[in-house]
């Protein structure tokens, strides 16, 4: 694998290999005092974030460091991007400075793909850590790792993705990955928060995709529910009458959580707005896997770096 | 040359070095040597832990422990230690899947750890295992048991218990087959280099 740019078109065998590696890494490090593996000694990973982030940037940094890679963090606010340098020049600079892998987050959809094409003449790998409203593949992989642990797998399982699908790269990446593993995905959102053409999104052959506007009707048959953050920073205009009304119709309250089957899991990619899309009591309940998702995020990102950087270089 | 699936019927240039019966007898002999060399059960002797290196070292360690228990009535803790993340040749091969690591509940602190592998060749796997071991604890001493030593060491490493010494050419391949992983027990010598 040369780059990880999205889950659309990601070969299920490769995805499975990454998940198995993440699982192996988790078990290898379990209960260890020294969480350090020599595997990526001498390799350099640069995270380049044009958007704010806590968990993604931190977990990529920890992942790199636990594998003994040298990790350098660049954020747009304190880099030459502020002086007007283009993304292309920044990417070429980081590659020329010796990056074996560049982890990019950018507000523009498709940014990671562009960076990968600009770096095609180099040996540098590119990981998409979120590009606009397009994809966030490592989030989908860590969600899958969490669902595998909690449910034993997603084949034939019904997963609800609820809320601001329109602005969500997490939703898009999850739809591709979950359906390619045979899950039945239900997108639950008001019509204003669904992207046009969502019904025609390409879906993995083994799975299916359905749209719903009524959360209460879906809850009793879901094996897992993934709550999405309402992304106010990407909203220019009225998508719903008020925050309170949104919360009443689509928020996961305690009463709603009680409608879920006993075994159902609650996920949230974070950062969550307590009281908006999810109530604090549900977020902290036993069926919430939110902190487990963060812990798995480190192992999944270690696995991604392993698959990108540890094997022999392929020509692709 | 693509690897032949293990357990497939061997062509004429494959020679059987050990039959299923030989494998069982060899493991039994190694168990006796382990009991003697570690003074197993004697007062003051360090606790012994067997750690198999996946893939085939892991079932070998389990079998060796079972034989040791048969002959001495002492149950030696068994575990598996994957060394993939510590290899020095990762960048020369396509991405390797990880094996299973499972340390015995008692850990390896101050124990006499015996690493178990199927074939000792360059010694690089054992070097990786020593590095991996250092990250999980501090054993009092480390020994090495291998079913086949085929020579061609590239590092100053030797085995304490050897099932069979086999002089080989560098181009030949030694395949250990075990029922747990391959459906039957045998050790085969494949003259791969002569065909290609």
PDB file of N, CA and C in Angstrom, chain B residues 117-158:
ATOM      1  N   UNK B 117      11.909 -22.561  18.193  1.00  0.00           N
ATOM      2  CA  UNK B 117      11.584 -22.278  16.790  1.00  0.00           C
ATOM      3  C   UNK B 117      11.770 -23.548  15.971  1.00  0.00           C
ATOM      4  N   UNK B 118      11.230 -23.530  14.729  1.00  0.00           N
ATOM      5  CA  UNK B 118      11.323 -24.748  13.926  1.00  0.00           C
ATOM      6  C   UNK B 118      12.701 -24.897  13.284  1.00  0.00           C
ATOM      7  N   UNK B 119      13.146 -23.848  12.570  1.00  0.00           N
ATOM      8  CA  UNK B 119      14.412 -23.954  11.836  1.00  0.00           C
ATOM      9  C   UNK B 119      15.344 -22.819  12.257  1.00  0.00           C
ATOM     10  N   UNK B 120      16.598 -23.152  12.576  1.00  0.00           N
ATOM     11  CA  UNK B 120      17.605 -22.117  12.827  1.00  0.00           C
ATOM     12  C   UNK B 120      18.447 -21.982  11.562  1.00  0.00           C
ATOM     13  N   UNK B 121      18.464 -20.767  10.999  1.00  0.00           N
ATOM     14  CA  UNK B 121      19.146 -20.536   9.727  1.00  0.00           C
ATOM     15  C   UNK B 121      20.123 -19.375   9.919  1.00  0.00           C
ATOM     16  N   UNK B 122      19.761 -18.173   9.519  1.00  0.00           N
ATOM     17  CA  UNK B 122      20.685 -17.044   9.632  1.00  0.00           C
ATOM     18  C   UNK B 122      20.875 -16.598  11.081  1.00  0.00           C
ATOM     19  N   UNK B 123      19.877 -16.849  11.916  1.00  0.00           N
ATOM     20  CA  UNK B 123      19.939 -16.381  13.302  1.00  0.00           C
ATOM     21  C   UNK B 123      19.250 -15.044  13.496  1.00  0.00           C
ATOM     22  N   UNK B 124      18.754 -14.445  12.399  1.00  0.00           N
ATOM     23  CA  UNK B 124      18.152 -13.112  12.501  1.00  0.00           C
ATOM     24  C   UNK B 124      16.815 -13.129  13.240  1.00  0.00           C
ATOM     25  N   UNK B 125      16.057 -14.208  13.078  1.00  0.00           N
ATOM     26  CA  UNK B 125      14.794 -14.309  13.822  1.00  0.00           C
ATOM     27  C   UNK B 125      15.072 -14.343  15.322  1.00  0.00           C
ATOM     28  N   UNK B 126      16.123 -15.057  15.702  1.00  0.00           N
ATOM     29  CA  UNK B 126      16.447 -15.171  17.125  1.00  0.00           C
ATOM     30  C   UNK B 126      16.949 -13.828  17.661  1.00  0.00           C
ATOM     31  N   UNK B 127      17.708 -13.114  16.841  1.00  0.00           N
ATOM     32  CA  UNK B 127      18.138 -11.776  17.270  1.00  0.00           C
ATOM     33  C   UNK B 127      16.909 -10.899  17.530  1.00  0.00           C
ATOM     34  N   UNK B 128      15.935 -10.966  16.594  1.00  0.00           N
ATOM     35  CA  UNK B 128      14.701 -10.194  16.774  1.00  0.00           C
ATOM     36  C   UNK B 128      13.965 -10.636  18.038  1.00  0.00           C
ATOM     37  N   UNK B 129      13.992 -11.953  18.302  1.00  0.00           N
ATOM     38  CA  UNK B 129      13.300 -12.467  19.488  1.00  0.00           C
ATOM     39  C   UNK B 129      13.967 -11.955  20.767  1.00  0.00           C
ATOM     40  N   UNK B 130      15.303 -11.863  20.751  1.00  0.00           N
ATOM     41  CA  UNK B 130      16.005 -11.360  21.941  1.00  0.00           C
ATOM     42  C   UNK B 130      15.631  -9.899  22.199  1.00  0.00           C
ATOM     43  N   UNK B 131      15.515  -9.124  21.114  1.00  0.00           N
ATOM     44  CA  UNK B 131      15.087  -7.722  21.262  1.00  0.00           C
ATOM     45  C   UNK B 131      13.656  -7.643  21.783  1.00  0.00           C
ATOM     46  N   UNK B 132      12.774  -8.480  21.231  1.00  0.00           N
ATOM     47  CA  UNK B 132      11.369  -8.472  21.659  1.00  0.00           C
ATOM     48  C   UNK B 132      11.273  -8.852  23.134  1.00  0.00           C
ATOM     49  N   UNK B 133      12.084  -9.828  23.525  1.00  0.00           N
ATOM     50  CA  UNK B 133      12.081 -10.300  24.906  1.00  0.00           C
ATOM     51  C   UNK B 133      12.463  -9.177  25.864  1.00  0.00           C
ATOM     52  N   UNK B 134      13.436  -8.375  25.452  1.00  0.00           N
ATOM     53  CA  UNK B 134      13.919  -7.286  26.304  1.00  0.00           C
ATOM     54  C   UNK B 134      12.796  -6.295  26.603  1.00  0.00           C
ATOM     55  N   UNK B 135      11.839  -6.165  25.670  1.00  0.00           N
ATOM     56  CA  UNK B 135      10.746  -5.209  25.874  1.00  0.00           C
ATOM     57  C   UNK B 135       9.631  -5.756  26.750  1.00  0.00           C
ATOM     58  N   UNK B 136       9.625  -7.061  27.005  1.00  0.00           N
ATOM     59  CA  UNK B 136       8.519  -7.597  27.812  1.00  0.00           C
ATOM     60  C   UNK B 136       8.971  -8.017  29.207  1.00  0.00           C
ATOM     61  N   UNK B 137      10.244  -7.989  29.476  1.00  0.00           N
ATOM     62  CA  UNK B 137      10.688  -8.326  30.820  1.00  0.00           C
ATOM     63  C   UNK B 137      12.167  -8.647  30.860  1.00  0.00           C
ATOM     64  N   UNK B 138      12.624  -9.055  32.041  1.00  0.00           N
ATOM     65  CA  UNK B 138      14.040  -9.386  32.183  1.00  0.00           C
ATOM     66  C   UNK B 138      14.183 -10.804  32.694  1.00  0.00           C
ATOM     67  N   UNK B 139      14.329 -11.752  31.780  1.00  0.00           N
ATOM     68  CA  UNK B 139      14.530 -13.132  32.214  1.00  0.00           C
ATOM     69  C   UNK B 139      15.908 -13.280  32.851  1.00  0.00           C
ATOM     70  N   UNK B 140      16.071 -14.318  33.711  1.00  0.00           N
ATOM     71  CA  UNK B 140      17.397 -14.543  34.303  1.00  0.00           C
ATOM     72  C   UNK B 140      18.369 -15.019  33.234  1.00  0.00           C
ATOM     73  N   UNK B 141      17.884 -15.858  32.322  1.00  0.00           N
ATOM     74  CA  UNK B 141      18.720 -16.349  31.237  1.00  0.00           C
ATOM     75  C   UNK B 141      17.813 -16.756  30.076  1.00  0.00           C
ATOM     76  N   UNK B 142      18.390 -16.799  28.888  1.00  0.00           N
ATOM     77  CA  UNK B 142      17.624 -17.201  27.704  1.00  0.00           C
ATOM     78  C   UNK B 142      18.361 -18.337  27.013  1.00  0.00           C
ATOM     79  N   UNK B 143      17.624 -19.389  26.674  1.00  0.00           N
ATOM     80  CA  UNK B 143      18.190 -20.489  25.894  1.00  0.00           C
ATOM     81  C   UNK B 143      17.378 -20.655  24.612  1.00  0.00           C
ATOM     82  N   UNK B 144      17.908 -21.481  23.705  1.00  0.00           N
ATOM     83  CA  UNK B 144      17.246 -21.654  22.416  1.00  0.00           C
ATOM     84  C   UNK B 144      17.110 -23.136  22.075  1.00  0.00           C
ATOM     85  N   UNK B 145      15.886 -23.514  21.678  1.00  0.00           N
ATOM     86  CA  UNK B 145      15.635 -24.882  21.226  1.00  0.00           C
ATOM     87  C   UNK B 145      15.097 -24.833  19.801  1.00  0.00           C
ATOM     88  N   UNK B 146      15.703 -25.598  18.887  1.00  0.00           N
ATOM     89  CA  UNK B 146      15.208 -25.638  17.501  1.00  0.00           C
ATOM     90  C   UNK B 146      15.085 -27.090  17.048  1.00  0.00           C
ATOM     91  N   UNK B 147      14.089 -27.335  16.213  1.00  0.00           N
ATOM     92  CA  UNK B 147      13.910 -28.693  15.698  1.00  0.00           C
ATOM     93  C   UNK B 147      14.996 -29.018  14.688  1.00  0.00           C
ATOM     94  N   UNK B 148      15.342 -28.044  13.838  1.00  0.00           N
ATOM     95  CA  UNK B 148      16.363 -28.266  12.806  1.00  0.00           C
ATOM     96  C   UNK B 148      17.343 -27.100  12.810  1.00  0.00           C
ATOM     97  N   UNK B 149      18.629 -27.427  12.836  1.00  0.00           N
ATOM     98  CA  UNK B 149      19.660 -26.411  12.632  1.00  0.00           C
ATOM     99  C   UNK B 149      20.261 -26.666  11.258  1.00  0.00           C
ATOM    100  N   UNK B 150      20.061 -25.737  10.338  1.00  0.00           N
ATOM    101  CA  UNK B 150      20.524 -25.978   8.964  1.00  0.00           C
ATOM    102  C   UNK B 150      21.788 -25.190   8.628  1.00  0.00           C
ATOM    103  N   UNK B 151      22.391 -24.521   9.629  1.00  0.00           N
ATOM    104  CA  UNK B 151      23.647 -23.826   9.385  1.00  0.00           C
ATOM    105  C   UNK B 151      23.479 -22.470   8.712  1.00  0.00           C
ATOM    106  N   UNK B 152      24.581 -21.912   8.172  1.00  0.00           N
ATOM    107  CA  UNK B 152      24.592 -20.621   7.479  1.00  0.00           C
ATOM    108  C   UNK B 152      24.241 -19.453   8.393  1.00  0.00           C
ATOM    109  N   UNK B 153      24.806 -19.450   9.607  1.00  0.00           N
ATOM    110  CA  UNK B 153      24.534 -18.368  10.538  1.00  0.00           C
ATOM    111  C   UNK B 153      25.140 -17.056  10.047  1.00  0.00           C
ATOM    112  N   UNK B 154      24.417 -15.975  10.255  1.00  0.00           N
ATOM    113  CA  UNK B 154      24.932 -14.645   9.918  1.00  0.00           C
ATOM    114  C   UNK B 154      25.198 -13.823  11.173  1.00  0.00           C
ATOM    115  N   UNK B 155      24.908 -14.420  12.334  1.00  0.00           N
ATOM    116  CA  UNK B 155      25.086 -13.714  13.604  1.00  0.00           C
ATOM    117  C   UNK B 155      25.666 -14.707  14.617  1.00  0.00           C
ATOM    118  N   UNK B 156      26.329 -14.192  15.665  1.00  0.00           N
ATOM    119  CA  UNK B 156      26.902 -15.113  16.659  1.00  0.00           C
ATOM    120  C   UNK B 156      25.832 -15.682  17.572  1.00  0.00           C
ATOM    121  N   UNK B 157      25.038 -16.612  17.031  1.00  0.00           N
ATOM    122  CA  UNK B 157      23.928 -17.201  17.779  1.00  0.00           C
ATOM    123  C   UNK B 157      24.006 -18.715  17.629  1.00  0.00           C
ATOM    124  N   UNK B 158      23.808 -19.454  18.724  1.00  0.00           N
ATOM    125  CA  UNK B 158      23.772 -20.906  18.626  1.00  0.00           C
ATOM    126  C   UNK B 158      22.626 -21.442  19.476  1.00  0.00           C
TER     127      UNK B 158
END
